[in-house]
Coordinates of N, CA, C and O in Angstrom, one line a residue:
M113 N -57.7 16.8 63.5 CA -57.3 15.6 62.9 C -57.3 15.6 61.4 O -56.3 15.2 60.8
A114 N -58.3 16.2 60.8 CA -58.4 16.2 59.4 C -57.4 17.2 58.8 O -56.8 16.9 57.7
S115 N -57.1 18.2 59.6 CA -56.0 19.2 59.1 C -54.7 18.5 59.1 O -53.8 18.8 58.2
N116 N -54.4 17.6 60.1 CA -53.1 16.9 60.1 C -53.0 16.0 58.9 O -51.9 15.8 58.3
Q117 N -54.1 15.3 58.6 CA -54.0 14.3 57.5 C -53.9 15.1 56.2 O -53.1 14.7 55.3
L118 N -54.5 16.3 56.1 CA -54.4 17.1 54.9 C -52.9 17.6 54.8 O -52.3 17.6 53.7
L119 N -52.3 18.0 55.9 CA -51.0 18.4 55.9 C -50.0 17.3 55.5 O -49.1 17.5 54.7
I120 N -50.2 16.1 56.0 CA -49.4 15.0 55.6 C -49.6 14.7 54.1 O -48.6 14.4 53.4
L121 N -50.8 14.7 53.6 CA -51.0 14.4 52.2 C -50.4 15.4 51.3 O -49.7 15.1 50.3
V122 N -50.5 16.7 51.6 CA -49.9 17.8 50.8 C -48.3 17.6 50.9 O -47.7 17.8 49.9
S123 N -47.8 17.4 52.0 CA -46.3 17.2 52.2 C -45.9 16.0 51.4 O -44.8 16.1 50.7
S124 N -46.6 14.9 51.4 CA -46.2 13.7 50.6 C -46.2 14.0 49.1 O -45.3 13.6 48.4
L125 N -47.3 14.7 48.7 CA -47.3 15.1 47.2 C -46.2 16.0 46.8 O -45.6 15.8 45.8
L126 N -45.9 17.0 47.7 CA -44.7 17.8 47.3 C -43.4 17.1 47.3 O -42.6 17.3 46.4
F127 N -43.2 16.1 48.2 CA -42.0 15.3 48.3 C -42.0 14.4 47.0 O -40.9 14.3 46.4
L128 N -43.1 13.8 46.6 CA -43.1 13.0 45.4 C -42.8 13.8 44.2 O -42.1 13.3 43.3
Q129 N -43.4 15.0 44.1 CA -43.1 15.9 43.0 C -41.6 16.2 42.9 O -41.1 16.2 41.8
S130 N -41.0 16.6 44.0 CA -39.6 16.9 43.9 C -38.7 15.7 43.6 O -37.7 15.8 42.9
A131 N -39.1 14.6 44.2 CA -38.3 13.3 43.9 C -38.5 13.0 42.4 O -37.5 12.5 41.8
F132 N -39.6 13.1 41.9 CA -39.9 12.8 40.4 C -39.1 13.7 39.6 O -38.4 13.3 38.6
A133 N -39.1 15.0 39.9 CA -38.3 16.0 39.1 C -36.8 15.7 39.2 O -36.1 15.8 38.2
T134 N -36.3 15.3 40.3 CA -34.9 15.0 40.5 C -34.6 13.7 39.6 O -33.6 13.7 39.0
L135 N -35.4 12.8 39.7 CA -35.2 11.5 38.9 C -35.2 11.8 37.4 O -34.4 11.3 36.7
M136 N -36.1 12.6 37.0 CA -36.2 13.0 35.5 C -35.0 13.8 35.1 O -34.5 13.7 34.0
A137 N -34.5 14.6 36.0 CA -33.4 15.5 35.6 C -32.1 14.6 35.6 O -31.2 14.9 34.8
A138 N -32.1 13.5 36.3 CA -30.9 12.7 36.3 C -30.7 11.9 35.0 O -29.6 11.5 34.7
E139 N -31.8 11.6 34.4 CA -31.7 10.9 33.1 C -31.9 11.8 31.9 O -33.0 12.3 31.7
P140 N -30.8 12.1 31.2 CA -31.0 12.9 30.0 C -31.8 12.3 28.9 O -31.9 11.0 28.8
A141 N -32.5 13.1 28.2 CA -33.4 12.6 27.1 C -32.6 11.9 26.1 O -31.5 12.3 25.7
K142 N -33.1 10.8 25.6 CA -32.4 10.0 24.5 C -32.5 10.8 23.2 O -33.6 11.2 22.8
K143 N -31.4 10.9 22.5 CA -31.4 11.6 21.2 C -31.7 10.6 20.1 O -31.1 9.5 20.1
T144 N -32.6 10.9 19.3 CA -33.0 10.0 18.1 C -32.6 10.7 16.8 O -33.0 11.8 16.5
D145 N -31.7 10.1 16.1 CA -31.2 10.6 14.8 C -31.9 9.8 13.7 O -32.2 8.6 13.8
V146 N -31.9 10.4 12.5 CA -32.4 9.8 11.3 C -31.2 9.6 10.4 O -30.4 10.5 10.2
V147 N -31.1 8.4 9.9 CA -30.0 8.0 9.0 C -30.6 7.4 7.7 O -31.6 6.7 7.8
V148 N -30.0 7.8 6.6 CA -30.4 7.2 5.3 C -29.2 6.6 4.7 O -28.1 7.2 4.7
E149 N -29.4 5.3 4.2 CA -28.3 4.6 3.6 C -28.7 4.1 2.2 O -29.8 3.9 1.9
G150 N -27.7 3.9 1.4 CA -27.9 3.3 0.0 C -26.6 3.2 -0.7 O -25.5 3.4 -0.2
V151 N -26.8 2.8 -2.0 CA -25.6 2.6 -2.9 C -25.9 3.2 -4.2 O -27.0 3.2 -4.7
V152 N -24.8 3.8 -4.8 CA -24.9 4.4 -6.2 C -24.1 3.5 -7.1 O -22.9 3.2 -6.8
Y153 N -24.7 3.2 -8.3 CA -24.0 2.4 -9.3 C -23.9 3.1 -10.6 O -24.6 4.0 -10.9
C154 N -23.0 2.5 -11.4 CA -23.0 2.8 -12.9 C -23.7 1.7 -13.6 O -23.2 0.5 -13.6
Q155 N -24.8 2.0 -14.2 CA -25.6 1.0 -14.9 C -24.9 0.6 -16.2 O -24.4 1.5 -16.9
S156 N -24.9 -0.7 -16.5 CA -24.3 -1.1 -17.8 C -25.1 -0.7 -19.0 O -26.3 -0.5 -18.9
C157 N -24.5 -0.5 -20.1 CA -25.2 -0.2 -21.3 C -26.2 -1.2 -21.7 O -27.3 -0.8 -22.3
E158 N -26.0 -2.4 -21.4 CA -27.0 -3.5 -21.7 C -28.3 -3.3 -21.0 O -29.3 -3.7 -21.5
Q159 N -28.3 -2.6 -19.9 CA -29.5 -2.4 -19.1 C -30.0 -1.0 -19.2 O -31.0 -0.6 -18.6
A160 N -29.4 -0.1 -20.0 CA -29.9 1.3 -20.2 C -31.3 1.3 -20.6 O -31.8 0.5 -21.4
G161 N -32.1 2.2 -20.0 CA -33.5 2.3 -20.3 C -34.4 1.4 -19.4 O -35.6 1.4 -19.5
T162 N -33.7 0.6 -18.5 CA -34.5 -0.3 -17.6 C -34.1 0.1 -16.2 O -33.3 1.0 -16.0
W163 N -34.7 -0.6 -15.2 CA -34.4 -0.4 -13.8 C -33.4 -1.5 -13.4 O -33.1 -1.5 -12.2
S164 N -33.0 -2.3 -14.3 CA -32.1 -3.4 -13.9 C -30.7 -2.9 -13.6 O -30.1 -2.0 -14.3
L165 N -30.1 -3.4 -12.6 CA -28.7 -3.1 -12.2 C -27.8 -4.3 -12.4 O -26.7 -4.3 -11.9
S166 N -28.2 -5.2 -13.2 CA -27.4 -6.4 -13.5 C -26.1 -5.9 -14.3 O -26.2 -5.2 -15.2
G167 N -25.0 -6.3 -13.7 CA -23.7 -5.9 -14.3 C -23.3 -4.5 -13.9 O -22.3 -4.0 -14.4
A168 N -24.0 -3.9 -13.0 CA -23.7 -2.5 -12.6 C -22.5 -2.5 -11.7 O -22.2 -3.5 -11.0
K169 N -21.7 -1.4 -11.7 CA -20.5 -1.3 -10.8 C -20.8 -0.1 -9.8 O -21.3 0.9 -10.2
P170 N -20.4 -0.3 -8.6 CA -20.6 0.8 -7.6 C -19.7 2.0 -8.0 O -18.6 1.8 -8.6
I171 N -20.1 3.2 -7.6 CA -19.4 4.4 -7.9 C -18.9 5.1 -6.7 O -19.7 5.6 -5.9
P172 N -17.6 5.0 -6.4 CA -17.0 5.7 -5.3 C -17.0 7.2 -5.5 O -16.9 7.7 -6.7
A173 N -17.2 8.0 -4.5 CA -17.2 9.5 -4.5 C -18.4 10.1 -5.3 O -18.3 11.2 -5.7
A174 N -19.4 9.3 -5.6 CA -20.6 9.9 -6.2 C -21.3 10.7 -5.1 O -21.2 10.5 -3.9
K175 N -22.1 11.7 -5.6 CA -22.8 12.6 -4.6 C -24.3 12.3 -4.8 O -24.8 12.2 -5.9
V176 N -25.0 12.3 -3.6 CA -26.5 12.2 -3.5 C -27.0 13.3 -2.6 O -26.2 13.7 -1.7
S177 N -28.2 13.7 -2.8 CA -28.8 14.7 -1.9 C -30.0 14.1 -1.2 O -30.7 13.2 -1.8
V178 N -30.1 14.4 0.1 CA -31.3 14.1 0.8 C -32.1 15.3 1.0 O -31.6 16.3 1.5
I179 N -33.4 15.2 0.6 CA -34.3 16.4 0.6 C -35.5 16.0 1.4 O -36.1 15.0 1.1
C180 N -35.9 16.8 2.3 CA -37.1 16.6 3.1 C -38.0 17.9 3.0 O -37.4 19.0 3.0
K181 N -39.3 17.7 2.9 CA -40.2 18.8 2.8 C -41.2 18.7 4.0 O -41.6 17.7 4.4
N182 N -41.6 19.9 4.4 CA -42.6 20.0 5.5 C -44.0 19.9 4.9 O -44.2 19.7 3.7
H183 N -45.0 20.0 5.8 CA -46.4 19.8 5.4 C -46.9 20.9 4.5 O -47.9 20.8 3.8
K184 N -46.1 22.0 4.3 CA -46.4 23.1 3.4 C -45.7 22.9 2.1 O -45.6 23.8 1.3
D185 N -45.0 21.8 1.9 CA -44.3 21.4 0.7 C -43.0 22.4 0.5 O -42.6 22.6 -0.6
Q186 N -42.5 22.9 1.6 CA -41.3 23.7 1.6 C -40.2 22.8 2.1 O -40.3 21.9 3.0
V187 N -39.0 23.0 1.5 CA -37.8 22.2 1.9 C -37.4 22.6 3.3 O -37.2 23.7 3.6
S188 N -37.4 21.5 4.1 CA -37.1 21.7 5.5 C -35.7 21.1 5.8 O -35.1 21.4 6.9
Y189 N -35.2 20.3 4.9 CA -33.8 19.7 5.1 C -33.2 19.4 3.7 O -33.9 18.9 2.9
Y190 N -32.0 19.8 3.5 CA -31.3 19.5 2.3 C -29.8 19.4 2.6 O -29.2 20.3 3.3
K191 N -29.2 18.3 2.2 CA -27.8 18.1 2.4 C -27.3 17.1 1.3 O -27.9 16.2 1.0
V192 N -26.0 17.4 0.8 CA -25.4 16.5 -0.1 C -24.4 15.6 0.6 O -23.7 16.1 1.5
F193 N -24.4 14.3 0.3 CA -23.5 13.3 0.9 C -22.7 12.6 -0.2 O -23.2 12.5 -1.3
E194 N -21.6 12.1 0.2 CA -20.7 11.4 -0.8 C -20.6 9.9 -0.5 O -20.5 9.6 0.7
T195 N -20.5 9.1 -1.5 CA -20.4 7.7 -1.3 C -18.9 7.3 -0.9 O -18.0 8.1 -1.3
D196 N -18.8 6.2 -0.3 CA -17.4 5.8 0.1 C -16.8 5.0 -1.1 O -17.3 5.0 -2.2
G197 N -15.7 4.3 -0.8 CA -15.0 3.5 -1.9 C -15.8 2.4 -2.5 O -15.4 1.9 -3.6
T198 N -16.9 2.0 -1.9 CA -17.7 0.9 -2.4 C -19.1 1.4 -3.0 O -20.0 0.6 -3.2
G199 N -19.2 2.7 -3.1 CA -20.5 3.3 -3.6 C -21.6 3.5 -2.6 O -22.7 3.9 -2.9
Y200 N -21.2 3.2 -1.3 CA -22.2 3.2 -0.2 C -22.3 4.6 0.4 O -21.2 5.2 0.6
F201 N -23.5 5.1 0.7 CA -23.6 6.3 1.5 C -24.3 6.1 2.8 O -25.2 5.3 2.8
Y202 N -23.9 6.8 3.8 CA -24.5 6.7 5.1 C -24.7 8.2 5.5 O -23.8 8.9 5.8
A203 N -26.0 8.6 5.4 CA -26.3 10.0 5.5 C -27.0 10.2 6.9 O -28.2 9.9 7.0
Q204 N -26.3 10.7 7.8 CA -26.8 11.1 9.1 C -27.4 12.5 9.0 O -26.7 13.4 8.8
L205 N -28.7 12.6 9.2 CA -29.4 13.8 9.0 C -29.4 14.7 10.2 O -30.4 14.9 10.9
E206 N -28.2 15.2 10.5 CA -28.0 16.1 11.6 C -28.8 17.3 11.5 O -28.8 18.0 10.4
G207 N -29.6 17.7 12.5 CA -30.4 18.9 12.4 C -31.8 18.6 11.9 O -32.7 19.5 12.0
F208 N -32.1 17.4 11.4 CA -33.4 17.1 11.0 C -34.3 16.8 12.2 O -33.9 16.0 13.1
T209 N -35.4 17.4 12.3 CA -36.3 17.1 13.4 C -37.7 16.7 12.9 O -38.2 17.3 11.9
M210 N -38.2 15.7 13.5 CA -39.5 15.2 13.1 C -40.5 15.9 14.0 O -40.4 16.1 15.2
S211 N -41.6 16.4 13.3 CA -42.7 17.0 14.1 C -43.7 15.9 14.4 O -43.6 14.7 14.0
Q212 N -44.8 16.3 15.0 CA -45.9 15.3 15.2 C -46.7 15.1 14.0 O -47.6 14.2 14.0
C213 N -46.5 15.9 13.0 CA -47.3 15.8 11.8 C -46.9 14.6 11.0 O -45.7 14.5 10.6
L214 N -47.8 13.7 10.6 CA -47.4 12.5 9.9 C -46.8 12.8 8.6 O -45.9 12.0 8.1
S215 N -47.2 13.8 7.9 CA -46.6 14.1 6.6 C -45.2 14.6 6.7 O -44.5 14.7 5.7
E216 N -44.7 14.9 7.9 CA -43.3 15.3 8.0 C -42.4 14.2 8.6 O -41.3 14.4 8.9
H217 N -43.0 12.9 8.6 CA -42.2 11.8 9.0 C -41.2 11.5 7.8 O -41.6 11.7 6.7
P218 N -40.0 11.0 8.1 CA -39.0 10.8 7.0 C -39.6 9.9 5.9 O -39.2 10.1 4.7
L219 N -40.4 8.9 6.2 CA -40.9 8.0 5.1 C -41.8 8.8 4.2 O -41.9 8.5 3.0
Q220 N -42.5 9.8 4.6 CA -43.3 10.7 3.8 C -42.6 11.9 3.2 O -42.9 12.3 2.1
A221 N -41.8 12.5 4.0 CA -41.2 13.8 3.7 C -39.9 13.8 3.0 O -39.6 14.8 2.4
C222 N -39.1 12.7 3.1 CA -37.8 12.8 2.5 C -37.6 11.8 1.3 O -38.3 10.8 1.2
H223 N -36.7 12.2 0.5 CA -36.3 11.4 -0.7 C -34.8 11.7 -1.0 O -34.2 12.6 -0.5
V224 N -34.2 10.8 -1.8 CA -32.8 10.9 -2.2 C -32.7 11.0 -3.7 O -33.4 10.2 -4.4
K225 N -31.8 11.9 -4.1 CA -31.6 12.1 -5.6 C -30.1 12.0 -5.8 O -29.3 12.5 -5.1
P226 N -29.7 11.3 -6.9 CA -28.3 11.4 -7.3 C -28.0 12.8 -7.8 O -28.8 13.4 -8.5
V227 N -26.8 13.3 -7.4 CA -26.4 14.6 -7.8 C -25.3 14.6 -8.9 O -25.5 15.2 -9.9
S228 N -24.2 13.9 -8.6 CA -23.1 13.8 -9.6 C -22.3 12.6 -9.4 O -22.3 12.0 -8.4
S229 N -21.7 12.2 -10.5 CA -20.8 11.1 -10.6 C -19.4 11.6 -10.9 O -19.3 12.4 -11.9
P230 N -18.3 11.1 -10.3 CA -17.0 11.5 -10.6 C -16.5 10.8 -11.9 O -15.4 11.2 -12.4
L231 N -17.2 9.9 -12.4 CA -16.8 9.1 -13.6 C -17.2 9.8 -14.8 O -18.4 10.0 -15.1
Q232 N -16.2 10.2 -15.6 CA -16.5 10.9 -16.9 C -17.2 10.0 -17.9 O -18.0 10.5 -18.7
N233 N -17.0 8.7 -17.8 CA -17.7 7.8 -18.7 C -19.0 7.2 -18.1 O -19.6 6.3 -18.7
C234 N -19.4 7.7 -17.0 CA -20.7 7.2 -16.4 C -21.3 8.4 -15.5 O -21.2 8.3 -14.3
N235 N -21.9 9.4 -16.2 CA -22.4 10.5 -15.4 C -23.7 11.0 -15.8 O -24.1 12.1 -15.5
L236 N -24.5 10.2 -16.6 CA -25.9 10.6 -16.9 C -26.8 10.0 -15.9 O -26.7 8.8 -15.6
L237 N -27.7 10.8 -15.4 CA -28.7 10.4 -14.5 C -29.6 9.3 -15.1 O -30.0 9.4 -16.3
T238 N -30.1 8.4 -14.2 CA -31.1 7.4 -14.6 C -32.3 7.6 -13.7 O -32.2 8.3 -12.7
N239 N -33.4 7.0 -14.1 CA -34.6 7.0 -13.2 C -34.7 5.7 -12.4 O -35.8 5.3 -12.0
V240 N -33.6 4.9 -12.2 CA -33.7 3.7 -11.5 C -34.1 4.1 -10.0 O -33.6 5.0 -9.4
N241 N -35.2 3.4 -9.6 CA -35.8 3.6 -8.3 C -36.2 5.1 -8.1 O -36.1 5.7 -7.0
Y242 N -36.7 5.7 -9.2 CA -37.2 7.1 -9.2 C -36.1 8.1 -8.8 O -36.4 9.1 -8.2
G243 N -34.9 7.8 -9.2 CA -33.8 8.7 -8.9 C -34.0 10.1 -9.5 O -33.6 11.1 -8.9
L244 N -34.6 10.2 -10.6 CA -34.8 11.6 -11.2 C -35.7 12.4 -10.4 O -35.6 13.7 -10.3
Y245 N -36.7 11.8 -9.8 CA -37.7 12.5 -9.0 C -37.5 12.5 -7.5 O -38.1 13.2 -6.7
G246 N -36.7 11.6 -7.1 CA -36.4 11.4 -5.7 C -36.8 10.0 -5.2 O -38.0 9.7 -5.2
S247 N -35.8 9.2 -4.9 CA -36.1 7.8 -4.4 C -36.7 7.9 -3.0 O -36.1 8.5 -2.1
P248 N -37.9 7.3 -2.8 CA -38.5 7.3 -1.5 C -37.7 6.4 -0.5 O -36.9 5.5 -0.9
L249 N -37.9 6.7 0.8 CA -37.2 6.0 1.8 C -38.0 4.7 2.1 O -39.2 4.7 2.0
R250 N -37.3 3.7 2.6 CA -37.9 2.5 3.1 C -37.4 2.2 4.5 O -36.3 2.3 4.8
Y251 N -38.4 1.8 5.3 CA -38.0 1.4 6.7 C -37.7 -0.1 6.7 O -38.5 -0.9 6.3
E252 N -36.5 -0.4 7.1 CA -36.1 -1.9 7.1 C -35.8 -2.4 8.5 O -34.9 -3.2 8.7
T253 N -36.5 -1.8 9.5 CA -36.3 -2.2 10.9 C -34.9 -2.2 11.4 O -34.5 -3.1 12.2
K254 N -34.1 -1.3 10.9 CA -32.7 -1.2 11.4 C -32.5 0.0 12.3 O -33.0 1.1 12.0
K255 N -32.0 -0.3 13.5 CA -31.7 0.8 14.5 C -30.4 0.6 15.1 O -29.9 -0.6 15.3
L256 N -29.7 1.6 15.6 CA -28.5 1.6 16.3 C -28.8 2.2 17.7 O -29.6 3.2 17.8
F257 N -28.3 1.6 18.8 CA -28.6 2.1 20.1 C -27.3 2.4 20.8 O -26.3 1.6 20.7
G258 N -27.3 3.4 21.6 CA -26.2 3.8 22.5 C -26.8 4.2 23.8 O -28.0 4.1 24.0
S259 N -25.9 4.6 24.7 CA -26.4 4.9 26.1 C -27.4 6.1 26.1 O -28.4 6.0 26.7
N260 N -27.2 7.1 25.3 CA -28.1 8.2 25.2 C -28.4 8.5 23.7 O -28.6 9.7 23.3
Y261 N -28.4 7.5 22.9 CA -28.5 7.7 21.4 C -29.3 6.6 20.8 O -29.2 5.4 21.2
E262 N -30.1 6.9 19.8 CA -30.8 5.9 19.0 C -30.8 6.5 17.6 O -31.1 7.7 17.4
A263 N -30.5 5.6 16.7 CA -30.6 6.1 15.2 C -31.5 5.1 14.5 O -31.4 3.9 14.6
V264 N -32.5 5.7 13.8 CA -33.4 4.9 13.0 C -32.8 5.0 11.5 O -32.6 6.1 11.0
I265 N -32.6 3.8 10.9 CA -31.9 3.8 9.6 C -32.9 3.4 8.6 O -33.5 2.4 8.6
Y266 N -33.0 4.3 7.6 CA -33.9 4.1 6.4 C -33.0 3.8 5.2 O -31.8 4.2 5.2
A267 N -33.5 3.1 4.2 CA -32.8 2.8 3.0 C -33.4 3.6 1.8 O -34.6 3.9 1.8
A268 N -32.6 3.9 0.9 CA -33.1 4.5 -0.4 C -32.3 3.9 -1.5 O -31.2 3.5 -1.4
G269 N -33.0 3.8 -2.7 CA -32.3 3.3 -3.9 C -32.3 1.8 -4.0 O -33.3 1.2 -3.4
P270 N -31.4 1.2 -4.6 CA -30.1 1.8 -5.1 C -30.4 2.8 -6.3 O -31.4 2.7 -7.0
L271 N -29.4 3.7 -6.4 CA -29.5 4.7 -7.4 C -28.5 4.5 -8.5 O -27.5 3.7 -8.2
A272 N -28.6 5.1 -9.7 CA -27.6 4.8 -10.7 C -27.5 6.0 -11.7 O -28.4 6.8 -11.9
F273 N -26.3 6.0 -12.2 CA -25.9 6.8 -13.4 C -25.7 5.8 -14.5 O -25.6 4.6 -14.3
R274 N -25.6 6.3 -15.7 CA -25.3 5.5 -16.9 C -24.3 6.2 -17.8 O -24.2 7.4 -17.8
P275 N -23.6 5.3 -18.6 CA -22.6 5.9 -19.6 C -23.4 6.7 -20.6 O -24.5 6.4 -21.0
D276 N -22.7 7.8 -21.2 CA -23.4 8.6 -22.2 C -23.2 8.0 -23.6 O -23.7 8.5 -24.6
H277 N -22.3 6.9 -23.7 CA -22.1 6.4 -25.0 C -22.9 5.1 -25.3 O -22.7 4.4 -26.3
C278 N -23.9 4.8 -24.6 CA -24.8 3.7 -24.8 C -25.7 3.9 -26.0 O -26.2 5.0 -26.1
P279 N -25.8 2.9 -26.8 CA -26.8 3.0 -27.9 C -28.2 3.1 -27.3 O -28.5 2.6 -26.2
L280 N -29.1 3.7 -28.1 CA -30.5 3.8 -27.6 C -31.1 2.5 -27.4 O -30.9 1.6 -28.3
P281 N -31.9 2.2 -26.3 CA -32.5 0.9 -26.1 C -33.5 0.6 -27.2 O -34.2 1.5 -27.7
T282 N -33.6 -0.6 -27.6 CA -34.6 -1.0 -28.6 C -35.7 -1.9 -28.0 O -36.5 -2.4 -28.7
H283 N -35.8 -2.0 -26.7 CA -36.8 -2.9 -26.0 C -37.9 -2.1 -25.4 O -38.3 -2.4 -24.3
F284 N -38.4 -1.1 -26.0 CA -39.5 -0.3 -25.4 C -40.8 -0.8 -26.0 O -41.2 -1.0 -27.0

């Protein structure tokens, strides 16, 4: 009697295991992507030397880089992205993988730097939002969902270049 009950128990467990494996195989894992967005501006001469973007104009076709480092402070991701006609960039970090290490989470590991401006009259880097050293990412609770897709969207900046013909600021 006990051997029949044991046989039934073992058979049930094997059936549940195969049913669970089939169920898990039927649902593909959801892909999670990391996206960084922001805007690049040309800072007005009136605001040069400050972090103010009052009077600033967006820069189409400006280039920014997204740089991520691992827990050993080695670059684990680097790619340059270009802004659209409104100065906006949407950087989908294809190939970026998050590890279980907290220091390799995008909020800790990644930053954005302005690279170049196509405007000859506005191509000097500024330190608006730490652009010279790398603007940190901000989580703003934005996500995109698809059937097998999820994107977590972080913001950086805004970043800025400034004209090279601005007089030196006198308000320091």
